[in-house]
Amino acid sequence: MDAPPTTVTVSRTLAQRLSGTPRGARLARHLAVAQLHAWGGRFASAEVIDRVEVIVAELAANAVTHGRVPGRDFELRLSLVTGSVRVEVTDTRAERRPPGPRDVRPSGPLDAGGRGLVLVAALADRWEVLERDCDGAPGKTVRAEVDLPLRRRP
């Protein structure tokens, strides 16, 4: 991620384990949108919600398509950190690591796939791929952040 904030204050977090199925990926997207609406305010601006919704949809779809280990769930974590909404999707497959932000290349017009991380790169203000941070368990986390609009003073 480029230029991380010097201090990060997490004020609100949603963490949910979901089945590694297309249904679980769809539910992740719905949960993220519902949570942003529940948090309200500038977190629920149409632009932020639209961007987060597509990012969650793509990362969750990748987790169930490329990161799935039978019998294992993936995790969605949505957090409000200083100035942004952070999306983290963690799966349990360590050996299939996606390319990082500098390595993503657009797919060709006739390619069947390969557009998900291109969309994430276009919509997220920052994103990265990390080793899973959970008691030494295998896997990886893809983290993306969407900056919040600045508050306008009356």
Coordinates of C-alpha atoms in Angstrom, one line a residue:
M1 CA 0.0 0.0 0.0
D2 CA 1.3 3.5 -0.8
A3 CA 1.7 6.0 2.0
P4 CA -0.1 4.3 4.9
P5 CA -1.5 6.6 7.6
T6 CA 0.9 7.3 10.4
T7 CA -1.8 6.4 13.0
V8 CA -4.7 4.1 12.4
T9 CA -7.7 4.3 14.7
V10 CA -10.3 1.5 14.2
S11 CA -13.7 2.7 15.3
R12 CA -16.0 0.1 13.9
T13 CA -15.5 -3.4 12.5
L14 CA -17.5 -6.2 11.0
A15 CA -15.8 -9.6 10.9
Q16 CA -17.7 -12.6 9.4
R17 CA -16.7 -16.1 8.3
L18 CA -18.6 -17.3 5.3
S19 CA -18.8 -20.5 3.4
G20 CA -16.3 -20.9 0.5
T21 CA -19.1 -21.0 -2.1
P22 CA -20.7 -18.6 -4.6
R23 CA -23.5 -18.1 -2.1
G24 CA -20.9 -17.1 0.6
A25 CA -19.4 -14.6 -1.8
R26 CA -22.8 -13.1 -2.6
L27 CA -23.6 -12.8 1.1
A28 CA -20.3 -11.0 1.7
R29 CA -21.3 -8.3 -0.8
H30 CA -24.7 -7.9 0.8
L31 CA -23.3 -7.8 4.3
A32 CA -20.8 -5.1 3.4
V33 CA -23.4 -2.9 1.8
A34 CA -25.8 -3.4 4.8
Q35 CA -23.0 -2.6 7.2
L36 CA -22.1 0.6 5.5
H37 CA -25.8 1.7 5.6
A38 CA -25.9 0.8 9.3
W39 CA -22.9 2.9 10.0
G40 CA -24.5 5.7 8.1
G41 CA -23.1 9.2 7.5
R42 CA -20.3 9.6 5.0
F43 CA -19.6 5.9 5.2
A44 CA -22.9 5.4 3.4
S45 CA -22.3 7.8 0.5
A46 CA -23.3 6.3 -2.8
E47 CA -19.7 6.5 -4.2
V48 CA -18.2 4.7 -1.2
I49 CA -20.9 2.0 -1.1
D50 CA -20.6 1.4 -4.8
R51 CA -16.8 1.1 -4.7
V52 CA -16.7 -1.1 -1.6
E53 CA -19.5 -3.3 -3.0
V54 CA -17.5 -4.1 -6.2
I55 CA -14.3 -4.6 -4.3
V56 CA -15.9 -7.0 -1.8
A57 CA -17.7 -8.9 -4.7
E58 CA -14.4 -9.3 -6.6
L59 CA -12.3 -10.3 -3.6
A60 CA -14.9 -12.7 -2.3
A61 CA -15.3 -14.3 -5.7
N62 CA -11.6 -14.8 -5.9
A63 CA -11.5 -16.3 -2.4
V64 CA -14.1 -18.9 -3.4
T65 CA -12.8 -19.5 -6.9
H66 CA -9.0 -19.5 -6.4
G67 CA -8.5 -19.6 -2.6
R68 CA -11.0 -22.3 -1.6
V69 CA -9.9 -25.3 0.4
P70 CA -12.8 -27.8 0.8
G71 CA -14.3 -27.6 4.2
R72 CA -12.8 -24.2 5.0
D73 CA -14.5 -20.8 5.2
F74 CA -13.2 -17.4 4.1
E75 CA -13.4 -14.3 6.2
L76 CA -14.7 -10.8 5.4
R77 CA -13.5 -8.0 7.6
L78 CA -14.8 -4.5 7.0
S79 CA -13.4 -1.7 9.2
L80 CA -13.6 2.0 9.5
V81 CA -10.1 3.3 10.0
T82 CA -8.8 6.8 10.0
G83 CA -10.2 8.4 6.8
S84 CA -11.1 5.2 5.0
V85 CA -13.1 2.0 4.8
R86 CA -10.8 -1.1 4.9
V87 CA -11.9 -4.3 3.2
E88 CA -10.0 -7.5 4.0
V89 CA -10.8 -10.9 2.6
T90 CA -8.9 -13.9 4.0
D91 CA -8.8 -17.4 2.6
T92 CA -6.9 -20.5 3.7
R93 CA -5.0 -21.4 0.5
A94 CA -1.4 -20.3 0.8
E95 CA 0.0 -21.7 -2.4
R96 CA -2.2 -19.7 -4.7
R97 CA -1.2 -16.1 -4.1
P98 CA -2.6 -13.4 -6.4
P99 CA -0.4 -10.8 -8.0
G100 CA 0.2 -7.6 -6.0
P101 CA -0.7 -4.1 -7.0
R102 CA 2.3 -3.6 -9.2
D103 CA 2.0 -6.9 -11.0
V104 CA -1.7 -6.8 -12.1
R105 CA -2.1 -6.7 -15.9
P106 CA -5.3 -6.1 -17.8
S107 CA -6.7 -9.3 -19.4
G108 CA -7.3 -9.4 -23.2
P109 CA -10.7 -8.8 -24.6
L110 CA -11.3 -12.5 -25.3
D111 CA -10.0 -13.8 -22.0
A112 CA -12.5 -15.6 -19.8
G113 CA -11.3 -14.0 -16.6
G114 CA -8.6 -11.8 -15.1
R115 CA -10.6 -8.6 -14.6
G116 CA -11.3 -8.8 -10.8
L117 CA -8.0 -7.4 -9.5
V118 CA -8.0 -4.9 -12.3
L119 CA -11.3 -3.6 -10.9
V120 CA -9.9 -3.7 -7.4
A121 CA -6.9 -1.7 -8.5
A122 CA -9.1 0.9 -10.2
L123 CA -11.6 1.3 -7.3
A124 CA -9.4 1.1 -4.3
D125 CA -7.2 3.9 -3.2
R126 CA -4.7 1.4 -1.8
W127 CA -4.5 -2.4 -1.8
E128 CA -2.1 -5.2 -1.0
V129 CA -1.7 -8.9 -0.6
L130 CA -0.6 -10.2 2.9
E131 CA 0.3 -13.5 4.5
R132 CA -2.6 -14.6 6.7
D133 CA -2.1 -13.4 10.2
C134 CA -3.9 -16.0 12.3
D135 CA -1.9 -18.2 14.6
G136 CA 0.4 -19.5 11.8
A137 CA -2.6 -20.9 9.8
P138 CA -2.0 -21.0 6.0
G139 CA -3.6 -18.5 3.7
K140 CA -3.5 -14.9 2.6
T141 CA -5.4 -11.7 3.0
V142 CA -6.2 -9.2 0.3
R143 CA -6.7 -5.8 1.9
A144 CA -8.1 -2.8 0.0
E145 CA -9.0 0.7 1.3
V146 CA -11.4 3.3 0.0
D147 CA -10.9 6.8 1.2
L148 CA -13.9 8.6 2.7
P149 CA -14.9 12.0 1.4
L150 CA -13.8 14.9 3.5
R151 CA -16.4 16.4 5.8
R152 CA -17.6 19.7 4.7
R153 CA -17.8 22.3 7.4
P154 CA -21.1 24.3 7.7

